[in-house]
Tab-separated table of C-alpha atoms in Angstrom:
chain	number	residue	atom	x	y	z
H	27	ASN	CA	-27.174	-22.449	-40.691
H	28	ALA	CA	-29.936	-23.997	-38.553
H	29	PHE	CA	-32.200	-20.940	-38.793
H	30	GLN	CA	-30.719	-19.451	-41.956
H	31	GLY	CA	-33.109	-17.113	-43.743
H	32	CYS	CA	-35.951	-17.515	-41.220
H	33	TYR	CA	-37.154	-14.004	-41.930
H	34	PRO	CA	-40.515	-14.258	-40.084
H	35	LEU	CA	-38.792	-15.454	-36.875
H	36	THR	CA	-39.143	-12.716	-34.214
H	37	ASN	CA	-39.105	-14.655	-30.946
H	38	ILE	CA	-37.196	-17.806	-30.001
H	39	THR	CA	-37.230	-19.845	-26.792
H	40	LEU	CA	-34.753	-22.691	-26.258
H	41	MET	CA	-34.944	-24.937	-23.183
H	42	SER	CA	-32.877	-27.928	-22.098
H	43	GLN	CA	-31.946	-29.734	-18.912
H	44	SER	CA	-28.358	-30.144	-20.093
H	45	THR	CA	-26.325	-28.115	-22.635
H	46	ILE	CA	-27.438	-25.663	-25.304
H	47	GLN	CA	-24.794	-24.641	-27.807
H	48	LEU	CA	-25.423	-22.046	-30.491
H	49	SER	CA	-22.929	-22.304	-33.329
H	50	LYS	CA	-21.596	-19.440	-35.390
H	51	LYS	CA	-23.951	-18.469	-38.240
H	52	CYS	CA	-26.850	-20.504	-36.839
H	53	PHE	CA	-29.101	-17.417	-37.185
H	54	ILE	CA	-27.567	-16.083	-40.398
H	55	CYS	CA	-30.026	-13.858	-42.266
H	56	ALA	CA	-32.712	-14.342	-39.569
H	57	ASN	CA	-32.699	-10.592	-39.384
H	58	ASN	CA	-36.116	-10.047	-37.792
H	59	LEU	CA	-35.309	-11.753	-34.500
H	60	GLN	CA	-36.249	-9.450	-31.613
H	61	ILE	CA	-36.354	-11.586	-28.459
H	62	ALA	CA	-34.343	-14.655	-27.424
H	63	SER	CA	-34.883	-16.672	-24.248
H	64	ILE	CA	-32.453	-19.516	-23.530
H	65	GLU	CA	-32.592	-21.833	-20.499
H	66	GLY	CA	-30.392	-24.803	-19.716
H	67	ASN	CA	-27.777	-26.222	-17.378
H	68	GLN	CA	-24.943	-24.973	-19.595
H	69	ILE	CA	-25.244	-22.422	-22.382
H	70	ILE	CA	-22.511	-21.853	-24.972
H	71	VAL	CA	-22.918	-19.088	-27.535
H	72	GLU	CA	-20.147	-19.128	-30.119
H	73	ASP	CA	-18.605	-16.088	-31.816
H	74	GLU	CA	-20.868	-13.630	-33.683
H	75	VAL	CA	-24.067	-15.676	-33.267
H	76	PHE	CA	-26.351	-12.631	-32.981
H	77	LYS	CA	-24.041	-10.132	-34.672
H	78	SER	CA	-25.669	-7.319	-36.675
H	79	MET	CA	-29.249	-8.277	-35.801
H	80	LYS	CA	-30.527	-4.750	-36.087
H	81	ILE	CA	-33.873	-5.168	-34.293
H	82	LEU	CA	-32.856	-7.663	-31.588
H	83	HIS	CA	-33.740	-5.890	-28.341
H	84	SER	CA	-33.995	-8.458	-25.492
H	85	ILE	CA	-31.926	-11.478	-24.397
H	86	TYR	CA	-32.622	-13.754	-21.411
H	87	PHE	CA	-30.237	-16.432	-20.114
H	88	SER	CA	-30.996	-18.832	-17.262
H	89	CYS	CA	-28.356	-21.463	-16.479
H	90	ASP	CA	-25.604	-22.616	-14.146
H	91	GLU	CA	-22.802	-21.914	-16.621
H	92	LEU	CA	-22.825	-19.338	-19.394
H	93	LYS	CA	-20.148	-18.805	-22.018
H	94	ILE	CA	-20.523	-16.007	-24.554
H	95	GLY	CA	-18.016	-15.875	-27.420
H	96	ASN	CA	-16.440	-12.897	-29.175
H	97	SER	CA	-18.540	-10.218	-30.918
H	98	VAL	CA	-21.756	-12.126	-30.169
H	99	PHE	CA	-23.971	-9.014	-30.008
H	100	GLY	CA	-21.803	-6.686	-32.054
H	101	PHE	CA	-23.792	-4.015	-33.942
H	102	CYS	CA	-27.112	-5.043	-32.386
H	103	SER	CA	-28.113	-1.411	-32.391
H	104	GLU	CA	-31.539	-1.924	-30.734
H	105	LEU	CA	-30.390	-4.235	-27.923
H	106	TYR	CA	-31.328	-2.629	-24.612
H	107	SER	CA	-31.966	-5.572	-22.273
H	108	ILE	CA	-29.773	-8.538	-21.360
H	109	MET	CA	-30.708	-10.571	-18.283
H	110	LEU	CA	-28.890	-13.316	-16.407
H	111	ASN	CA	-30.874	-15.557	-14.050
H	112	ASN	CA	-29.525	-18.111	-11.539
H	113	VAL	CA	-26.092	-18.063	-13.168
H	114	LYS	CA	-23.151	-19.447	-11.182
H	115	LYS	CA	-20.348	-18.989	-13.718
H	116	ALA	CA	-20.404	-16.526	-16.613
H	117	GLU	CA	-17.779	-15.640	-19.193
H	118	PHE	CA	-18.132	-12.951	-21.857
H	119	GLY	CA	-15.559	-12.820	-24.657
H	120	SER	CA	-14.052	-9.788	-26.372
H	121	ASN	CA	-15.967	-7.060	-28.265
H	122	VAL	CA	-19.249	-8.675	-27.258
H	123	PHE	CA	-21.335	-5.477	-27.257
H	124	THR	CA	-19.567	-3.365	-29.889
H	125	ASP	CA	-21.867	-0.586	-31.144
H	126	CYS	CA	-24.863	-1.650	-29.031
H	127	THR	CA	-26.075	1.931	-28.959
H	128	LYS	CA	-29.247	1.378	-26.873
H	129	LEU	CA	-27.597	-0.263	-23.854
H	130	SER	CA	-27.808	2.096	-20.882
H	131	THR	CA	-27.842	-0.204	-17.842
H	132	ILE	CA	-26.055	-3.503	-17.236
H	133	ARG	CA	-26.514	-5.756	-14.233
H	134	PHE	CA	-24.619	-9.026	-14.402
H	135	GLU	CA	-24.674	-11.453	-11.473
H	136	ALA	CA	-22.881	-14.779	-11.356
H	137	THR	CA	-22.497	-16.162	-7.862
H	138	MET	CA	-19.158	-17.973	-8.301
H	139	SER	CA	-17.247	-16.246	-11.116
H	140	LEU	CA	-17.811	-13.547	-13.726
H	141	THR	CA	-15.434	-12.662	-16.560
H	142	VAL	CA	-16.086	-9.708	-18.846
H	143	GLY	CA	-13.563	-9.832	-21.678
H	144	ASP	CA	-11.317	-7.362	-23.475
H	145	ASN	CA	-13.100	-4.439	-25.191
H	146	CYS	CA	-16.412	-5.988	-24.159
H	147	PHE	CA	-18.270	-2.659	-23.907
H	148	SER	CA	-15.590	-0.433	-25.407
H	149	GLY	CA	-17.052	2.705	-26.989
H	150	VAL	CA	-20.677	1.989	-25.964
H	151	ASN	CA	-21.518	5.638	-25.338
H	152	SER	CA	-25.105	4.951	-24.300
H	153	LEU	CA	-23.957	2.969	-21.243
H	154	GLN	CA	-24.560	4.848	-17.980
H	155	ASN	CA	-24.859	2.367	-15.102
H	156	VAL	CA	-23.073	-0.936	-14.518
H	157	SER	CA	-23.355	-3.415	-11.642
H	158	LEU	CA	-21.167	-6.518	-11.605
H	159	LEU	CA	-21.762	-9.063	-8.845
H	160	SER	CA	-19.700	-12.190	-8.286
H	161	GLU	CA	-17.465	-13.938	-5.784
H	162	LYS	CA	-14.643	-13.753	-8.342
H	163	LEU	CA	-14.737	-10.889	-10.845
H	164	ASN	CA	-12.431	-10.377	-13.825
H	165	ILE	CA	-12.762	-7.299	-16.068
H	166	GLY	CA	-10.702	-7.399	-19.260
H	167	ASN	CA	-8.409	-4.867	-20.892
H	168	ASN	CA	-10.162	-1.811	-22.389
H	169	CYS	CA	-13.456	-3.313	-21.217
H	170	PHE	CA	-15.286	0.012	-20.741
H	171	LYS	CA	-12.807	2.244	-22.533
H	172	ASN	CA	-14.331	5.412	-23.982
H	173	CYS	CA	-17.792	4.723	-22.547
H	174	ARG	CA	-18.137	8.471	-22.326
H	175	ASN	CA	-21.483	8.537	-20.500
H	176	LEU	CA	-20.688	5.834	-17.957
H	177	SER	CA	-21.246	7.529	-14.612
H	178	SER	CA	-21.740	4.705	-12.137
H	179	ILE	CA	-20.208	1.277	-11.659
H	180	THR	CA	-20.877	-0.873	-8.610
H	181	PHE	CA	-18.539	-3.563	-7.292
H	182	PRO	CA	-20.257	-5.308	-4.347
H	183	LYS	CA	-17.958	-7.155	-1.980
H	184	ALA	CA	-16.175	-10.060	-3.652
H	185	GLN	CA	-13.479	-12.550	-2.800
H	186	SER	CA	-11.248	-11.224	-5.577
H	187	ILE	CA	-11.442	-8.600	-8.322
H	188	GLU	CA	-9.070	-8.155	-11.254
H	189	ILE	CA	-9.467	-5.140	-13.541
H	190	GLY	CA	-7.467	-5.081	-16.758
H	191	SER	CA	-5.385	-2.319	-18.286
H	192	LYS	CA	-7.134	0.841	-19.516
H	193	ALA	CA	-10.472	-0.689	-18.542
H	194	PHE	CA	-12.061	2.701	-17.757
H	195	GLU	CA	-9.828	5.073	-19.684
H	196	GLY	CA	-11.788	7.828	-21.398
H	197	CYS	CA	-14.917	7.461	-19.216
H	198	SER	CA	-15.197	11.227	-18.942
H	199	LYS	CA	-18.439	11.300	-16.896
H	200	PHE	CA	-17.348	8.706	-14.366
H	201	ASN	CA	-18.670	9.206	-10.837
H	202	THR	CA	-16.618	11.178	-8.340
H	203	SER	CA	-15.846	8.237	-6.047
H	204	ILE	CA	-14.606	4.662	-6.424
H	205	ASN	CA	-15.054	2.187	-3.579
H	206	ILE	CA	-13.831	-1.382	-4.153
H	207	THR	CA	-13.738	-3.982	-1.377
H	208	THR	CA	-12.577	-7.583	-1.642
H	209	PHE	CA	-11.773	-10.150	1.012
H	210	SER	CA	-8.703	-11.619	-0.639
H	211	GLU	CA	-7.149	-9.891	-3.666
H	212	LEU	CA	-7.629	-6.738	-5.721
H	213	THR	CA	-5.685	-6.083	-8.934
H	214	ILE	CA	-5.989	-2.859	-10.922
H	215	GLY	CA	-4.260	-2.923	-14.311
H	216	ASP	CA	-2.016	-0.442	-16.083
H	217	GLY	CA	-3.702	2.845	-16.968
H	218	CYS	CA	-7.010	1.498	-15.668
H	219	PHE	CA	-8.487	4.826	-14.498
H	220	LYS	CA	-5.961	7.137	-16.146
H	221	SER	CA	-6.928	10.790	-16.670
H	222	LEU	CA	-10.389	10.513	-15.080
H	223	GLU	CA	-10.812	14.174	-14.197
H	224	SER	CA	-14.162	13.534	-12.483
H	225	LEU	CA	-12.622	11.192	-9.876
H	226	LYS	CA	-12.187	12.779	-6.438
H	227	TYR	CA	-12.286	9.983	-3.845
H	228	LEU	CA	-10.737	6.518	-3.897
H	229	THR	CA	-11.226	3.769	-1.301
H	230	LEU	CA	-9.659	0.334	-1.772
H	231	ALA	CA	-9.891	-2.521	0.728
H	232	SER	CA	-8.346	-5.974	0.371
H	233	GLU	CA	-5.758	-8.242	1.953
H	234	LYS	CA	-3.614	-7.935	-1.180
H	235	ILE	CA	-3.737	-4.844	-3.392
H	236	THR	CA	-1.805	-4.528	-6.652
H	237	ILE	CA	-2.067	-1.285	-8.624
H	238	GLY	CA	-0.530	-1.183	-12.085
H	239	LYS	CA	1.555	1.331	-13.984
H	240	ASN	CA	-0.109	4.740	-14.474
H	241	ALA	CA	-3.363	3.327	-13.071
H	242	PHE	CA	-4.567	6.714	-11.752
H	243	ASN	CA	-2.057	8.910	-13.560
H	244	GLU	CA	-3.264	12.474	-14.192
H	245	CYS	CA	-6.490	12.097	-12.189
H	246	LYS	CA	-6.182	15.810	-11.576
H	247	ASN	CA	-9.077	16.145	-9.108
H	248	LEU	CA	-8.312	13.073	-7.001
H	249	SER	CA	-7.979	14.460	-3.470
H	250	SER	CA	-8.406	11.449	-1.181
H	251	ILE	CA	-6.964	7.913	-1.163
H	252	ILE	CA	-7.863	5.391	1.553
H	253	PHE	CA	-6.491	1.866	1.833
H	254	ASN	CA	-8.188	-0.475	4.336
H	255	ASN	CA	-7.550	-3.981	5.730
H	256	VAL	CA	-4.302	-4.427	3.805
H	257	LEU	CA	-1.673	-7.123	4.356
H	258	ASN	CA	0.367	-6.450	1.205
H	259	ILE	CA	0.216	-3.524	-1.185
H	260	SER	CA	2.166	-2.862	-4.365
H	261	ILE	CA	1.707	0.356	-6.321
H	262	GLY	CA	3.175	0.470	-9.824
H	263	PRO	CA	5.291	3.089	-11.617
H	264	GLY	CA	3.583	6.436	-12.084
H	265	ALA	CA	0.343	5.134	-10.583
H	266	PHE	CA	-0.575	8.461	-8.948
H	267	SER	CA	1.784	10.735	-10.845
H	268	LYS	CA	0.409	14.221	-11.584
H	269	CYS	CA	-2.566	13.806	-9.248
H	270	MET	CA	-2.449	17.492	-8.490
H	271	LYS	CA	-4.987	17.673	-5.617
H	272	LEU	CA	-3.609	14.921	-3.386
H	273	ASP	CA	-2.294	16.492	-0.183
H	274	LYS	CA	-1.976	13.540	2.224
H	275	ILE	CA	-0.792	9.983	1.637
H	276	PHE	CA	-1.401	7.332	4.290
H	277	ILE	CA	-0.419	3.780	3.341
H	278	SER	CA	-0.529	1.062	5.981
H	279	ALA	CA	-0.031	-2.672	5.511
H	280	VAL	CA	0.569	-5.424	8.028
H	281	SER	CA	3.339	-6.937	5.933
H	282	ASN	CA	4.709	-5.362	2.715
H	283	VAL	CA	4.467	-1.904	1.157
H	284	THR	CA	6.010	-1.393	-2.293
H	285	LEU	CA	5.880	1.974	-4.030
H	286	SER	CA	7.422	1.751	-7.486
H	287	ASP	CA	9.401	4.324	-9.467
H	288	ASP	CA	7.688	7.699	-9.998
H	289	CYS	CA	4.680	6.474	-8.046
H	290	PHE	CA	3.641	9.940	-6.803
H	291	SER	CA	6.029	12.055	-8.870
H	292	SER	CA	4.850	15.555	-9.794
H	293	ALA	CA	1.844	15.273	-7.471
H	294	SER	CA	2.850	18.750	-6.456
H	295	ASN	CA	0.255	19.341	-3.727
H	296	ILE	CA	1.290	16.419	-1.469
H	297	GLN	CA	2.412	17.757	1.920
H	298	THR	CA	2.373	14.752	4.245
H	299	VAL	CA	3.275	11.085	3.761
H	300	LEU	CA	2.827	8.325	6.365
H	301	ILE	CA	3.884	4.766	5.520
H	302	SER	CA	3.550	1.738	7.774
H	303	GLY	CA	4.618	-1.829	7.043
H	304	GLU	CA	6.983	-4.597	8.048
H	305	GLU	CA	8.804	-4.355	4.700
H	306	ILE	CA	8.876	-0.920	3.042
H	307	ASN	CA	10.278	-0.494	-0.463
H	308	ILE	CA	10.118	2.923	-2.105
H	309	GLY	CA	11.257	3.170	-5.724
H	310	SER	CA	13.341	5.765	-7.511
H	311	GLN	CA	11.892	9.255	-7.951
H	312	CYS	CA	8.769	8.183	-6.085
H	313	PHE	CA	8.165	11.688	-4.692
H	314	LYS	CA	10.186	13.649	-7.244
H	315	PHE	CA	8.900	17.187	-7.786
H	316	CYS	CA	6.382	16.912	-4.942
H	317	THR	CA	7.237	20.519	-4.298
H	318	LYS	CA	5.097	20.952	-1.149
H	319	LEU	CA	6.137	17.712	0.535
H	320	SER	CA	7.438	18.658	3.986
H	321	SER	CA	6.708	15.656	6.207
H	322	VAL	CA	7.487	11.950	5.701
H	323	SER	CA	6.884	9.495	8.548
H	324	LEU	CA	7.675	5.799	8.588
H	325	THR	CA	6.474	3.630	11.438
H	326	LYS	CA	8.937	1.084	12.699
H	327	GLY	CA	9.117	-1.942	10.423
H	328	LYS	CA	11.718	-4.600	9.751
H	329	ASN	CA	13.419	-3.516	6.530
H	330	VAL	CA	13.333	-0.212	4.643
H	331	THR	CA	14.678	0.363	1.120
H	332	PHE	CA	14.814	3.756	-0.610
H	333	GLY	CA	15.479	4.212	-4.337
H	334	SER	CA	17.435	6.976	-6.073
H	335	ASN	CA	16.441	10.647	-6.435
H	336	LEU	CA	13.584	9.973	-4.105
H	337	PHE	CA	12.812	13.482	-2.889
H	338	GLU	CA	14.307	15.624	-5.644
H	339	GLY	CA	12.598	19.006	-5.791
H	340	SER	CA	10.612	18.464	-2.572
H	341	ASN	CA	10.307	20.687	0.491
H	342	LEU	CA	11.357	17.910	2.901
H	343	LYS	CA	13.478	19.207	5.809
H	344	LYS	CA	13.481	16.396	8.382
H	345	LEU	CA	13.356	12.637	7.999
H	346	SER	CA	13.322	9.759	10.466
H	347	ILE	CA	13.824	6.178	9.255
H	348	PRO	CA	13.150	3.483	11.871
H	349	ALA	CA	13.721	-0.213	11.162
H	350	THR	CA	14.321	-3.163	13.444
H	351	SER	CA	16.651	-4.810	10.942
H	352	LYS	CA	18.050	-3.148	7.807
H	353	VAL	CA	17.976	0.153	5.916
H	354	VAL	CA	19.206	0.408	2.325
H	355	LEU	CA	19.594	3.837	0.738
H	356	ALA	CA	20.294	3.629	-2.993
H	357	ASN	CA	22.860	5.573	-4.978
H	358	TYR	CA	21.799	9.230	-5.306
H	359	CYS	CA	18.911	8.558	-2.916
H	360	PHE	CA	18.664	12.138	-1.608
H	361	HIS	CA	20.419	13.787	-4.528
H	362	HIS	CA	18.993	17.303	-5.006
H	363	ALA	CA	16.884	17.126	-1.848
H	364	ASP	CA	17.969	20.721	-1.486
H	365	ARG	CA	16.024	21.604	1.674
H	366	LEU	CA	16.785	18.498	3.714
H	367	GLU	CA	18.321	19.568	7.053
H	368	SER	CA	18.399	16.539	9.349
H	369	VAL	CA	18.136	12.755	9.131
H	370	ILE	CA	17.748	10.224	11.961
H	371	ILE	CA	18.116	6.519	11.173
H	372	ASN	CA	17.603	3.644	13.633
H	373	CYS	CA	18.460	0.119	12.498
H	374	GLU	CA	20.823	-2.813	12.992
H	375	ASP	CA	22.334	-2.769	9.494
H	376	ILE	CA	22.631	0.133	7.080
H	377	ASP	CA	23.905	0.433	3.532
H	378	VAL	CA	24.293	3.999	2.256
H	379	GLY	CA	24.810	4.089	-1.507
H	380	GLU	CA	27.188	6.118	-3.638
H	381	ARG	CA	26.473	9.875	-3.614
H	382	CYS	CA	23.433	9.185	-1.463
H	383	PHE	CA	23.335	12.687	0.065
H	384	ASN	CA	25.499	14.326	-2.565
H	385	ASN	CA	25.003	18.094	-2.780
H	386	CYS	CA	22.375	18.263	-0.006
H	387	LYS	CA	23.362	21.842	0.685
H	388	ALA	CA	21.043	22.418	3.653
H	389	LEU	CA	21.903	19.177	5.464
H	390	ASN	CA	23.461	19.918	8.870
H	391	SER	CA	23.004	16.745	10.961
H	392	ILE	CA	22.981	12.961	10.509
H	393	TYR	CA	22.298	10.542	13.350
H	394	ILE	CA	22.631	6.815	12.607
H	395	GLN	CA	21.775	4.980	15.815
H	396	LYS	CA	21.629	1.449	17.257
H	397	VAL	CA	23.667	0.137	14.345
H	398	LYS	CA	25.754	-3.047	14.345
H	399	ASN	CA	26.920	-3.044	10.719
H	400	ALA	CA	27.298	-0.011	8.462
H	401	THR	CA	28.593	0.676	4.971
H	402	ILE	CA	28.841	4.270	3.788
H	403	GLY	CA	29.427	4.443	0.021
H	404	PRO	CA	31.817	6.713	-1.909
H	405	TYR	CA	30.963	10.406	-2.145
H	406	SER	CA	27.906	9.779	0.054
H	407	PHE	CA	28.072	13.216	1.695
H	408	ARG	CA	30.057	15.076	-0.910
H	409	GLU	CA	29.433	18.828	-1.102
H	410	CYS	CA	27.207	18.894	1.975
H	411	GLY	CA	28.592	22.307	2.910
H	412	ASN	CA	26.451	22.804	6.046
H	413	LEU	CA	26.974	19.358	7.570
H	414	THR	CA	28.244	19.930	11.117
H	415	LYS	CA	27.098	16.787	12.970
H	416	PHE	CA	27.572	13.188	11.936
H	417	THR	CA	26.993	10.448	14.523
H	418	LEU	CA	27.499	6.766	13.796
H	419	ASN	CA	28.478	3.926	16.103
H	420	ALA	CA	28.738	0.477	14.515
H	421	PRO	CA	30.434	-1.884	17.003
H	422	LEU	CA	30.715	-4.876	14.646
H	423	ASN	CA	31.508	-3.638	11.146
H	424	LEU	CA	31.981	-0.130	9.804
H	425	THR	CA	33.072	0.711	6.264
H	426	ILE	CA	33.448	4.286	5.088
H	427	CYS	CA	34.383	4.442	1.406
H	428	ALA	CA	36.636	6.884	-0.410
H	429	ASN	CA	35.678	10.542	-0.716
H	430	CYS	CA	32.704	10.014	1.553
H	431	PHE	CA	32.804	13.525	3.066
H	432	ARG	CA	34.706	15.251	0.309
H	433	GLU	CA	34.120	19.004	0.142
H	434	SER	CA	31.823	18.921	3.173
């Protein structure tokens, strides 16, 4: 209650060489405050300090460390300017700028770390341009959700960036391209950019890339994806499902590539897929109902694992799987890959799951080469009525289970 009822107060300047802490309700009923300038080594603004100050329009912070609590500027309907100067570490809590209807441009810079909390700008329809600069950047869940006029966001190069779930969902005027580069780690949360129909081009560059569930699901105009400088990449379930204009997928990582279940399912315009990595793991139904998919190429890695129903409903006719060590094909892996005609597999060890090629009616040749150990599961090639050539030489261990070629 330090400034309670100070109705004539319009401008406040606070300066300290150490810490300034503003407690909740310290400006209660000081409703005519318009400008606040705060300078110190450390600044702490507790929850709701400036909440509902209807004519507050400008805030200036200069400090090494800045911590802003929850709902601090909520319903400050005239706030249009917030400036950070010489800040090294900054943390904004949740719902900080709720209903700040005059904010159109945000530029936050904190040299070492910057955290923008959950729902921080959610529903701020006046917001158009955002620039976030920091060595370590963390954007919370729903942070910019339903900012319907947000058209541009800039992520300069950082050491690491983490973007929470649904952070940009509902940003219907978002710019046509996203380019995010980090030196170390990039994490994109579940549903982060889901259903952004304006998005056409995506470029991601980092040593480690993690993309969450449904992150770009139903981005119907997304036509280009580029991944650069990747050591490890993991793409979550349904991440690019129903991206109807994607036609080529090229994913290359020095070490590990993981594509989760339904990753590109129903992206019906995909024609070509090229995957390169030492460890390649492709989840169940990853390319299900990619009806135009005709070419899949894997460059020679160490281990390759395919999930079930991987190419159901696709146009894939030929497939080559090279691996220096082991190939694992899950149960029902190629089930209903109705147009698949030939498969060539090169590896030391292979494990073919139950009903792996069951009912592949167009399949006529299988070549499994350079193998030392092989296990072919039950019913693996059942009802492959056109299969005429099957070549497999496993000098150490060979197991062919019951009913493997039944009705073929």
